[in-house]
XYZ file of C-alpha atoms in Angstrom:
720
model
C 17.794 -51.813 91.573
C 16.458 -55.328 91.611
C 17.087 -57.806 88.865
C 13.457 -57.601 87.819
C 13.708 -53.837 87.391
C 16.885 -54.179 85.411
C 15.314 -56.788 83.190
C 12.284 -54.564 82.590
C 14.492 -51.572 81.812
C 16.568 -53.595 79.373
C 13.443 -54.809 77.646
C 12.144 -51.293 77.378
C 15.461 -50.064 75.928
C 15.395 -52.871 73.410
C 11.874 -51.878 72.464
C 12.987 -48.258 71.967
C 15.908 -49.410 69.836
C 13.572 -51.461 67.672
C 11.218 -48.513 67.336
C 14.116 -46.189 66.448
C 15.402 -48.656 63.878
C 11.934 -48.836 62.402
C 11.660 -45.049 62.238
C 15.140 -44.850 60.731
C 14.180 -47.393 58.089
C 10.966 -45.505 57.385
C 12.901 -42.222 57.143
C 15.385 -43.803 54.772
C 12.556 -45.103 52.645
C 10.902 -41.676 52.659
C 14.188 -40.042 51.727
C 14.633 -42.467 48.872
C 11.119 -41.721 47.713
C 11.709 -37.971 47.912
C 14.964 -38.342 46.018
C 13.207 -40.358 43.343
C 10.433 -37.773 43.167
C 13.050 -35.008 42.946
C 14.768 -36.782 40.098
C 11.452 -37.247 38.341
C 10.493 -33.600 38.863
C 13.927 -32.495 37.679
C 13.566 -34.605 34.551
C 10.057 -33.220 33.996
C 11.309 -29.683 34.558
C 14.049 -30.274 32.026
C 11.498 -31.569 29.543
C 9.326 -28.521 30.160
C 12.314 -26.233 29.659
C 13.214 -28.007 26.452
C 9.617 -27.696 25.300
C 9.616 -24.002 26.210
C 12.849 -23.399 24.311
C 11.475 -25.317 21.335
C 8.259 -23.262 21.446
C 10.230 -20.021 21.592
C 12.353 -21.149 18.660
C 9.236 -22.156 16.747
C 7.631 -18.777 17.429
C 10.789 -17.016 16.301
C 10.982 -19.191 13.200
C 7.313 -18.514 12.467
C 7.811 -14.772 12.947
C 10.901 -14.827 10.726
C 9.046 -16.839 8.085
C 6.047 -14.511 8.130
C 8.320 -11.464 7.969
C 10.248 -12.968 5.058
C 7.103 -14.023 3.189
C 5.503 -10.668 3.860
C 8.540 -8.941 2.362
C 8.715 -11.267 -0.649
C 4.997 -10.862 -1.408
C 4.676 -7.166 -0.685
C 7.677 -6.039 -2.741
C 6.375 -7.157 -6.170
C 2.859 -6.166 -5.131
C 4.190 -2.708 -4.297
C 5.595 -2.487 -7.834
C 2.254 -3.445 -9.416
C 0.287 -1.076 -7.208
C 2.760 1.783 -7.569
C 3.017 1.679 -11.351
C -0.736 1.270 -11.699
C -1.104 4.444 -9.607
C 1.413 6.246 -11.798
C -0.380 5.036 -14.914
C -3.618 6.431 -13.537
C -2.002 9.876 -13.385
C -1.217 9.927 -17.107
C -3.430 10.899 -20.029
C -5.642 7.851 -20.682
C -8.661 7.085 -22.798
C -11.881 6.262 -21.005
C -11.326 2.546 -21.612
C -7.711 2.693 -20.415
C -8.755 4.633 -17.323
C -11.386 1.993 -16.576
C -8.840 -0.820 -16.912
C -6.336 1.057 -14.770
C -8.944 1.678 -12.104
C -9.850 -2.017 -12.115
C -6.161 -2.943 -11.880
C -5.723 -0.601 -8.924
C -8.735 -2.106 -7.223
C -7.406 -5.619 -7.764
C -3.967 -4.644 -6.440
C -5.509 -3.082 -3.366
C -7.675 -6.131 -2.811
C -4.673 -8.444 -3.201
C -2.836 -6.350 -0.639
C -5.761 -6.727 1.705
C -5.824 -10.485 1.183
C -2.128 -10.701 1.977
C -2.756 -8.724 5.140
C -5.647 -11.001 6.016
C -3.588 -14.154 5.568
C -0.693 -12.826 7.616
C -3.006 -11.562 10.342
C -5.316 -14.588 10.540
C -3.724 -15.897 13.718
C -4.039 -12.445 15.279
C -7.708 -12.257 14.350
C -8.423 -15.603 15.961
C -6.464 -14.738 19.108
C -7.964 -11.254 19.396
C -4.564 -9.577 19.078
C -5.150 -7.866 15.723
C -4.244 -4.182 15.910
C -6.553 -1.863 13.986
C -5.305 1.311 12.369
C -6.748 4.665 13.396
C -6.433 7.014 10.432
C -8.810 9.336 8.553
C -10.220 8.034 5.270
C -12.953 8.851 2.767
C -15.834 6.513 3.582
C -17.667 7.045 0.288
C -14.519 6.349 -1.727
C -13.842 3.255 0.383
C -17.303 1.815 -0.274
C -17.160 2.678 -3.977
C -13.731 1.054 -4.261
C -15.221 -2.132 -2.846
C -18.052 -2.105 -5.406
C -15.542 -1.461 -8.170
C -13.620 -4.619 -7.246
C -16.671 -6.806 -7.879
C -18.069 -4.803 -10.819
C -16.698 -7.023 -13.556
C -18.326 -10.131 -12.083
C -21.657 -8.319 -11.809
C -21.377 -7.050 -15.394
C -20.782 -10.520 -16.794
C -24.017 -11.716 -15.158
C -26.016 -8.565 -16.063
C -26.506 -7.882 -12.359
C -27.055 -4.204 -11.477
C -24.602 -3.025 -8.828
C -24.705 0.181 -6.784
C -23.709 1.854 -3.528
C -26.357 3.926 -1.721
C -25.559 6.553 0.916
C -28.176 7.990 3.237
C -28.186 11.768 3.793
C -25.782 13.068 6.402
C -23.143 10.345 6.018
C -19.816 11.816 7.212
C -17.421 12.258 4.314
C -14.315 11.580 6.380
C -14.162 9.026 9.192
C -11.360 7.735 11.393
C -10.695 4.006 11.499
C -9.104 1.167 9.566
C -9.904 1.685 5.872
C -8.218 -1.554 4.803
C -10.291 -3.704 7.174
C -13.444 -1.803 6.277
C -12.889 -2.425 2.578
C -12.043 -6.064 3.286
C -15.376 -6.534 5.053
C -17.303 -4.965 2.173
C -15.464 -6.848 -0.583
C -16.134 -10.159 1.159
C -19.851 -9.435 1.496
C -20.263 -7.932 -1.993
C -18.321 -10.672 -3.764
C -20.495 -13.302 -2.055
C -23.638 -11.419 -3.077
C -22.532 -11.164 -6.722
C -21.370 -14.798 -6.757
C -24.753 -16.146 -5.670
C -26.978 -13.739 -7.644
C -27.827 -14.973 -11.127
C -30.009 -11.999 -12.111
C -31.391 -8.820 -10.632
C -29.350 -6.503 -8.460
C -26.833 -6.191 -5.642
C -26.430 -3.051 -3.575
C -24.807 -1.850 -0.395
C -26.620 0.835 1.589
C -24.709 2.833 4.171
C -26.362 4.498 7.157
C -24.998 6.113 10.299
C -26.372 7.074 13.674
C -24.755 8.573 16.776
C -23.319 6.063 19.238
C -22.560 7.290 22.735
C -20.532 10.457 22.958
C -19.486 12.412 19.893
C -17.740 12.029 17.534
C -18.367 8.260 17.404
C -20.986 6.862 15.029
C -22.340 3.401 14.444
C -22.240 2.680 10.721
C -24.443 0.031 9.148
C -23.690 -1.553 5.772
C -26.628 -3.520 4.364
C -25.533 -5.706 1.431
C -28.716 -6.813 -0.340
C -29.025 -9.239 -3.247
C -31.792 -10.867 -5.280
C -30.175 -14.300 -5.156
C -31.695 -17.645 -4.186
C -31.739 -16.923 -0.466
C -30.467 -19.093 2.361
C -32.521 -21.836 4.077
C -33.044 -21.329 7.804
C -31.433 -24.644 8.745
C -28.103 -23.643 7.157
C -27.849 -20.174 8.696
C -25.903 -21.397 11.715
C -23.041 -22.733 9.551
C -22.462 -19.556 7.539
C -19.890 -17.968 9.843
C -17.956 -21.122 10.690
C -14.443 -21.262 9.183
C -14.137 -23.464 6.086
C -17.885 -24.084 6.025
C -20.484 -23.455 3.299
C -24.248 -23.489 3.452
C -24.135 -26.796 1.567
C -21.548 -28.993 -0.141
C -23.054 -28.204 -3.555
C -22.132 -24.532 -3.090
C -18.436 -25.359 -3.070
C -18.800 -27.413 -6.232
C -20.883 -24.777 -8.041
C -19.337 -21.501 -6.880
C -15.982 -22.421 -5.286
C -14.472 -20.752 -2.240
C -13.267 -21.949 1.134
C -15.957 -20.517 3.367
C -13.309 -18.557 5.274
C -14.422 -15.084 4.122
C -17.539 -14.728 6.262
C -15.740 -15.988 9.360
C -12.976 -13.405 9.004
C -15.533 -10.734 8.093
C -17.521 -11.284 11.274
C -14.395 -11.291 13.458
C -13.128 -8.096 11.836
C -16.477 -6.379 12.337
C -16.568 -7.483 15.985
C -13.075 -6.073 16.509
C -14.364 -2.781 15.068
C -17.118 -2.606 17.666
C -19.917 -4.250 15.707
C -20.708 -7.536 14.027
C -22.339 -9.227 11.031
C -25.870 -10.609 10.833
C -27.936 -12.072 8.015
C -31.597 -12.236 7.080
C -32.848 -14.179 4.085
C -35.975 -15.335 2.324
C -35.513 -18.388 0.096
C -36.303 -17.511 -3.495
C -36.173 -13.740 -2.894
C -32.679 -12.869 -1.698
C -30.521 -12.145 1.324
C -29.287 -9.171 3.323
C -25.973 -9.283 5.174
C -25.657 -6.434 7.655
C -22.257 -5.355 8.932
C -21.995 -2.780 11.724
C -18.843 -0.995 12.861
C -17.932 1.904 15.124
C -16.027 4.787 13.510
C -15.189 8.340 14.534
C -16.166 11.371 12.517
C -13.220 13.085 10.851
C -12.788 16.551 9.440
C -15.784 17.347 7.194
C -13.720 18.419 4.172
C -10.346 17.141 3.105
C -7.707 19.750 2.223
C -7.612 20.209 -1.535
C -10.783 18.195 -2.174
C -12.756 19.062 -5.284
C -15.777 21.302 -5.152
C -19.290 19.926 -5.541
C -21.241 20.754 -8.705
C -23.261 23.999 -8.372
C -26.666 22.279 -8.498
C -28.399 23.868 -5.503
C -32.026 24.497 -6.399
C -31.698 23.218 -9.966
C -33.662 20.341 -11.461
C -31.977 17.244 -12.909
C -33.729 14.530 -14.903
C -32.478 10.985 -14.241
C -33.459 8.283 -16.750
C -32.206 4.781 -16.062
C -33.791 1.339 -16.482
C -32.137 -0.051 -13.320
C -33.864 1.342 -10.257
C -30.922 0.787 -7.910
C -28.509 2.678 -10.199
C -31.010 5.503 -10.645
C -31.346 5.708 -6.861
C -27.568 5.904 -6.430
C -27.440 8.833 -8.881
C -30.407 10.529 -7.231
C -28.853 10.426 -3.760
C -25.621 12.060 -4.942
C -27.605 14.774 -6.722
C -29.712 15.451 -3.631
C -26.525 15.701 -1.541
C -25.353 18.392 -3.983
C -28.602 20.328 -3.528
C -30.417 19.365 -6.731
C -34.101 18.579 -7.206
C -34.552 15.340 -9.123
C -37.094 13.723 -11.398
C -36.418 9.991 -11.824
C -37.889 7.771 -14.551
C -36.994 4.346 -15.878
C -37.290 5.232 -19.589
C -37.589 8.134 -22.009
C -41.131 7.020 -22.738
C -41.988 7.400 -19.081
C -40.340 10.854 -19.027
C -42.528 11.944 -21.936
C -45.622 11.425 -19.775
C -44.575 14.205 -17.401
C -45.316 17.844 -18.025
C -41.758 19.079 -17.703
C -40.722 22.736 -17.988
C -37.561 21.970 -19.942
C -36.045 25.406 -19.419
C -35.995 24.584 -15.689
C -34.038 21.351 -16.267
C -30.319 22.018 -15.863
C -29.143 18.558 -16.862
C -30.283 15.094 -17.952
C -28.490 11.932 -16.845
C -29.419 9.040 -19.120
C -28.598 5.365 -18.677
C -27.844 3.353 -21.799
C -28.682 -0.296 -22.393
C -26.352 -3.203 -21.716
C -25.803 -4.034 -25.403
C -24.085 -1.196 -27.299
C -24.364 -2.969 -30.664
C -28.141 -3.272 -30.356
C -28.459 0.429 -29.491
C -26.303 1.571 -32.400
C -28.247 -0.620 -34.837
C -31.519 1.126 -33.935
C -33.021 3.634 -36.372
C -31.598 7.173 -36.102
C -33.221 9.142 -33.318
C -34.540 6.115 -31.477
C -31.673 5.946 -28.976
C -32.220 7.439 -25.479
C -29.878 10.381 -26.069
C -31.623 11.531 -29.241
C -35.017 10.926 -27.673
C -34.165 13.148 -24.687
C -32.933 15.907 -26.997
C -36.175 15.618 -28.960
C -38.238 15.962 -25.793
C -36.216 19.013 -24.750
C -36.357 20.781 -28.130
C -38.436 23.581 -26.585
C -35.423 24.687 -24.510
C -33.752 27.965 -25.307
C -30.359 26.193 -25.248
C -29.451 22.540 -25.956
C -29.935 20.313 -22.927
C -26.650 19.102 -21.350
C -26.656 15.304 -21.111
C -24.515 12.856 -19.200
C -24.602 9.258 -20.456
C -24.250 6.443 -17.928
C -22.815 3.338 -19.563
C -22.018 -0.212 -18.503
C -18.497 -1.543 -19.092
C -19.422 -2.953 -22.509
C -19.896 0.539 -23.945
C -16.440 1.684 -22.895
C -14.808 -1.225 -24.707
C -15.999 0.053 -28.092
C -13.299 1.641 -30.296
C -15.591 4.503 -31.330
C -18.017 6.647 -29.400
C -21.583 5.784 -30.543
C -22.957 9.172 -29.487
C -20.373 11.806 -30.494
C -22.764 14.590 -29.500
C -22.473 13.485 -25.854
C -18.777 13.614 -25.021
C -19.347 13.202 -21.303
C -19.804 9.589 -20.212
C -19.624 8.091 -16.742
C -19.768 4.389 -15.936
C -21.388 1.941 -13.572
C -21.197 1.232 -10.731
C -21.680 4.921 -10.037
C -18.757 6.657 -8.359
C -19.230 10.036 -6.738
C -16.093 11.721 -8.088
C -16.566 10.411 -11.624
C -20.194 11.527 -11.650
C -19.191 14.948 -10.369
C -16.536 15.340 -13.080
C -19.013 14.313 -15.779
C -21.569 16.857 -14.547
C -18.986 19.642 -14.473
C -17.889 18.718 -18.004
C -21.460 18.655 -19.312
C -22.201 22.033 -17.760
C -18.960 23.489 -19.123
C -17.589 24.298 -15.673
C -13.923 24.065 -14.610
C -12.889 21.222 -12.326
C -11.927 23.268 -9.265
C -10.875 22.182 -5.812
C -12.776 23.243 -2.722
C -10.354 26.127 -2.177
C -10.918 27.468 -5.699
C -7.756 26.244 -7.389
C -7.405 23.857 -10.280
C -5.818 20.456 -9.611
C -2.084 20.781 -9.838
C -0.244 19.125 -12.711
C 3.224 17.783 -12.514
C 6.152 17.340 -14.865
C 9.599 15.968 -14.438
C 12.582 17.894 -15.713
C 15.016 16.204 -18.035
C 18.595 15.792 -16.858
C 20.967 18.263 -18.541
C 23.532 16.941 -21.042
C 26.897 16.272 -19.392
C 30.451 16.043 -20.660
C 31.650 12.716 -19.202
C 35.115 11.181 -19.112
C 35.108 7.361 -19.292
C 38.224 5.683 -17.883
C 38.567 1.924 -18.575
C 41.322 -0.261 -19.975
C 38.885 -2.626 -21.730
C 37.654 -1.510 -25.156
C 34.352 -3.377 -24.792
C 33.609 -1.643 -21.489
C 34.531 1.724 -22.995
C 32.094 1.226 -25.854
C 29.274 -0.014 -23.620
C 29.581 2.935 -21.240
C 29.878 5.435 -24.084
C 26.738 4.046 -25.772
C 24.714 4.191 -22.547
C 25.833 7.769 -21.988
C 25.043 8.796 -25.568
C 21.589 7.205 -25.353
C 20.970 9.307 -22.260
C 21.954 12.489 -24.080
C 25.465 12.874 -22.668
C 28.789 13.373 -24.453
C 31.508 10.798 -23.655
C 35.305 10.996 -24.003
C 37.286 7.796 -23.464
C 40.784 7.099 -22.084
C 42.360 3.710 -21.410
C 44.510 4.049 -18.278
C 44.943 5.925 -15.034
C 47.757 8.212 -16.163
C 45.749 9.440 -19.142
C 42.792 9.938 -16.807
C 44.811 12.176 -14.469
C 46.004 14.312 -17.365
C 42.499 14.594 -18.846
C 40.901 15.556 -15.509
C 43.516 18.229 -14.770
C 43.451 19.705 -18.273
C 39.788 19.246 -19.143
C 36.461 20.597 -17.950
C 34.414 17.446 -17.367
C 31.111 17.381 -15.550
C 31.638 13.768 -14.447
C 34.239 10.990 -14.482
C 33.510 7.238 -14.634
C 36.670 5.635 -13.219
C 37.545 1.948 -13.514
C 39.299 0.796 -10.350
C 41.448 -2.078 -11.654
C 43.795 -0.751 -14.358
C 47.472 -1.391 -15.207
C 50.246 1.079 -14.303
C 47.993 3.391 -12.299
C 44.769 2.088 -10.813
C 41.608 4.126 -10.391
C 42.113 4.845 -6.692
C 45.612 6.222 -7.196
C 44.508 8.155 -10.281
C 41.691 9.776 -8.293
C 44.078 10.893 -5.553
C 46.500 12.407 -8.060
C 43.705 14.164 -9.958
C 42.276 15.625 -6.748
C 45.681 16.955 -5.730
C 46.615 18.200 -9.178
C 43.428 20.121 -9.943
C 42.694 23.009 -7.583
C 39.249 24.571 -7.230
C 36.076 22.872 -8.377
C 36.365 19.104 -8.799
C 34.281 16.887 -11.114
C 32.406 14.058 -9.396
C 34.131 10.692 -9.854
C 32.180 7.428 -9.819
C 34.085 4.199 -9.230
C 33.367 1.306 -11.605
C 34.600 -2.130 -10.584
C 33.783 -5.812 -10.406
C 35.159 -5.882 -6.847
C 32.146 -4.933 -4.729
C 33.712 -5.711 -1.356
C 33.271 -3.239 1.514
C 37.043 -2.695 1.644
C 37.148 -1.546 -1.977
C 34.184 0.769 -1.469
C 35.814 2.329 1.557
C 39.094 2.804 -0.314
C 37.291 4.522 -3.198
C 35.455 6.924 -0.917
C 38.604 7.732 1.060
C 40.386 8.520 -2.193
C 37.761 11.151 -2.983
C 35.284 9.339 -5.206
C 31.631 10.342 -5.075
C 29.890 7.109 -6.001
C 30.330 3.407 -6.603
C 28.960 1.114 -9.338
C 29.457 -2.649 -9.480
C 29.871 -4.445 -12.807
C 27.837 -5.478 -14.716
C 26.225 -2.045 -14.944
C 22.600 -1.526 -15.940
C 21.717 1.689 -17.746
C 19.133 2.633 -15.121
C 21.685 2.231 -12.316
C 24.209 4.289 -14.278
C 21.690 7.092 -14.763
C 20.815 7.107 -11.069
C 24.475 7.156 -10.044
C 25.164 10.064 -12.407
C 22.180 11.967 -11.058
C 23.316 11.364 -7.480
C 26.925 12.347 -8.109
C 26.210 15.513 -10.062
C 23.957 16.761 -7.299
C 26.826 16.522 -4.836
C 29.587 18.497 -6.573
C 31.970 19.937 -3.982
C 35.013 22.266 -4.135
C 37.399 19.729 -2.558
C 37.577 15.972 -2.406
C 38.079 15.718 1.338
C 35.043 17.795 2.211
C 31.647 16.123 2.495
C 29.860 19.443 2.843
C 26.567 20.000 1.103
C 26.736 21.723 -2.297
C 25.863 25.413 -2.327
C 22.635 26.434 -3.958
C 23.236 28.251 -7.261
C 20.281 30.568 -6.714
C 20.444 32.321 -3.370
C 16.686 32.854 -3.430
C 15.794 29.282 -4.396
C 14.969 26.662 -1.773
C 17.507 23.801 -1.748
C 16.253 20.417 -2.875
C 15.370 17.776 -0.310
C 17.839 14.978 -0.992
C 16.545 11.473 -0.410
C 18.619 8.275 -0.263
C 16.648 5.071 -0.910
C 18.339 1.734 -0.084
C 16.553 -1.299 -1.571
C 17.759 -4.372 -3.481
C 14.579 -4.545 -5.603
C 15.261 -2.642 -8.864
C 11.557 -2.335 -9.671
C 10.847 -0.653 -6.342
C 13.795 1.688 -6.831
C 12.387 2.633 -10.222
C 8.915 3.089 -8.723
C 10.171 5.466 -6.025
C 12.224 7.300 -8.626
C 9.130 7.810 -10.798
C 7.032 8.953 -7.836
C 9.566 11.487 -6.607
C 10.444 12.688 -10.127
C 7.040 14.369 -10.205
C 7.787 16.432 -7.131
C 9.706 19.679 -7.454
C 12.350 20.112 -4.781
C 13.078 16.388 -4.301
C 16.323 14.748 -5.458
C 16.685 10.963 -5.203
C 19.794 8.815 -4.790
C 19.441 5.015 -4.708
C 21.570 2.088 -3.564
C 21.043 -1.613 -4.255
C 22.587 -2.961 -1.032
C 23.320 -1.908 2.517
C 27.042 -1.248 2.182
C 26.586 0.965 -0.874
C 23.834 2.820 0.970
C 26.085 3.448 3.974
C 28.835 4.722 1.682
C 26.465 7.117 -0.080
C 24.994 8.302 3.226
C 28.434 9.145 4.641
C 29.685 10.730 1.426
C 26.604 12.792 0.544
C 24.693 13.232 3.816
C 21.133 13.288 2.423
C 18.220 14.988 4.163
C 16.158 11.772 4.473
C 17.142 8.086 4.232
C 14.702 5.338 3.196
C 15.894 1.843 4.178
C 14.475 -1.535 3.183
C 14.501 -3.922 6.141
C 15.666 -6.989 4.172
C 18.833 -6.583 2.073
C 21.185 -9.232 0.652
C 24.345 -8.114 2.426
C 23.079 -6.735 5.746
C 19.827 -6.170 7.599
C 18.060 -2.858 7.856
C 18.491 -2.846 11.641
C 22.274 -3.077 11.242
C 22.190 -0.198 8.759
C 20.263 1.953 11.228
C 22.756 1.156 13.980
C 25.727 2.055 11.779
C 24.069 5.261 10.585
C 23.396 6.302 14.165
C 26.968 5.481 15.289
C 28.522 7.517 12.466
C 28.708 11.230 13.519
C 28.125 12.451 9.955
C 24.803 10.568 9.656
C 23.654 10.294 13.268
C 21.008 13.013 12.954
C 19.551 12.161 9.516
C 15.894 11.022 9.700
C 15.549 7.344 8.745
C 12.313 5.908 7.321
C 12.155 2.095 7.230
C 10.253 0.610 4.275
C 9.357 -3.036 4.817
C 6.791 -5.759 4.335
C 7.080 -6.640 8.043
C 4.239 -4.660 9.600
C 4.153 -6.170 13.087
C 3.922 -3.742 16.027
C 6.915 -5.423 17.657
C 9.078 -4.665 14.639
C 7.944 -1.047 14.598
C 8.802 -0.620 18.293
C 12.201 -2.270 17.851
C 13.047 -0.025 14.894
C 12.005 3.060 16.832
C 14.265 2.021 19.704
C 17.173 1.726 17.265
C 16.595 5.259 16.022
C 14.236 4.930 13.042
C 12.049 7.980 12.510
C 9.118 6.174 10.865
C 8.074 2.752 9.561
C 6.187 2.500 6.225
C 4.648 -0.860 5.357
C 4.747 -2.241 1.832
C 2.847 -1.788 -0.309
C 2.824 1.998 0.121
C 1.159 4.571 -2.096
C 2.652 7.719 -3.589
C 0.832 10.098 -1.252
C 1.942 8.221 1.860
C 5.566 8.146 0.675
C 5.701 11.845 -0.162
C 3.987 12.837 3.078
C 6.451 10.791 5.137
C 9.444 12.303 3.332
C 8.082 15.826 3.787
C 7.501 15.250 7.504
C 10.939 13.686 7.999
C 12.734 16.457 6.105
C 11.385 19.028 8.556
C 13.363 17.373 11.336
C 16.769 18.778 12.176
C 19.621 17.249 10.127
C 23.403 17.364 10.647
C 24.895 20.783 10.038
């Protein structure tokens, strides 16, 4: 190789080395860049993960907050609604019944508002779950009108619900959301109507395949109307037609927005038409399924087929509401706006079965009129050619029912406005002298609660003040109390005596209550009296020790009389031949069905009292209550009830933990468990079902729902 070739080759190698060094430098730079990018991406990924964790925690915190608030709001609301329902089942005057009905309507509306607030985010995200359950459509609409009746009455605005012929009585859908839609629309109509009338007219037509129907609810008013340029803002959240509306009438403007979204979720929507100066019509449409045509045990319709009924009322919309119900019951109607107008007709009065007469808004003015000039007397005068006196039903505004005395004693049957189907039917039956029968021919069942029998009770306590307090509470409840001051005297008294029940203090000198119970159980063969522990030590260890010793119940000091009565009732229902056996007590009557024993665990004393009152009306149901989770578990193991009701939020332990412990314990593993809670989310219901809960009832619940759930649960197999 020549020197020139070698020189050229060396130059070329040097060039390659330079190129390689350049590539290596470029690769190093690229690597550094990639490493920097990797670090940046890693940091960003970490930030994203932190944000995700924070979002999950926020969602959990929000869910926990909503569940807690739901529970805290629903529990007292359940008390108000429950006791108002119980009050409605007692003997009330017409005025008291009206107030109770208004209270029930307000409680139901408040419940719906709570639901709406808690579900607002679901509505906006389209995740709201609608209930599918049968309900009475007419009653639902009339309940909505009843909630706004007082506001209409104060403004002398006539209010009515109109139903077109052929409306299904029972439909399947979400009654709460349906009522919420109607209350929002009706309350707006009443709010903006200074005079005239407000009505809701319900129509239905087939939609697609049976049994679905498209229902239309036209809410019409005679208010000022809505200008065309403000229509577009009506359904925007927190918007009003004008700023002066908020100042004059109040409100947030949220109602119409929620109403439209609810209606859209139910397969329809909300539209509005309006003429300024004449009024507005809001039209809500929804899709609902037809239900069974007649509810079991529903009341029979008045026997009016083919008969003629005279309707006299100055408000045309109220007269029309009455007329439509009468036509649905088969009657022929003659409608006039005054008695004077009725006198112009040539009426064969012997063919008229009944007259329904509306009275004026001012009862004082009517009573001050000359005798015989009132509408009732005038109708009787027109019908004097009848062979028998004409039965009359008076239709009165709220003002009449607030009077202490009845202005027309010859007309004992009075129904009120807005017209309600069931109340009108009852008034017609009363006027015609017909019994109020159900559709199956039986009278509505009454109910009565039996008083607890007087018991001979032994009180064991070393403190004189406690002895006296317990003895007084027992005496006030109709029981006889004997008192001893220590454990040794208690053992002797139990062995020698014939007590129905023993209240045993746990902490006593010489011989404590636990040791005294063991000795008494061993020393007295045969039937044993129930023993209830009484102590200020409410720890789980003390409860367990008491139950292991053979006690039948547990009360923590200080003791309320209501809790004492419930504990006595629970213990005396569980009398057993031996202390170590947790077997169910034998039925005294071999032919009698044993009572369904229900354990209710809830820390709210008002709700415990409410459930006690509801179930006290039902024959064959025996209730035991506990104020916390540990006491409930003790009672469940000791007495093995047929059904257990568990509140989800308790001070000492959660409802989910209670369910888990009940399912792990062999003696309670098969008992049906119904969870009662203000947390109504589907996720909670699924989680409870996975843990072993039989059913989930949302607060506030009504008496019928509670009793139906208990009856269904009791039919399930329980531990032998």
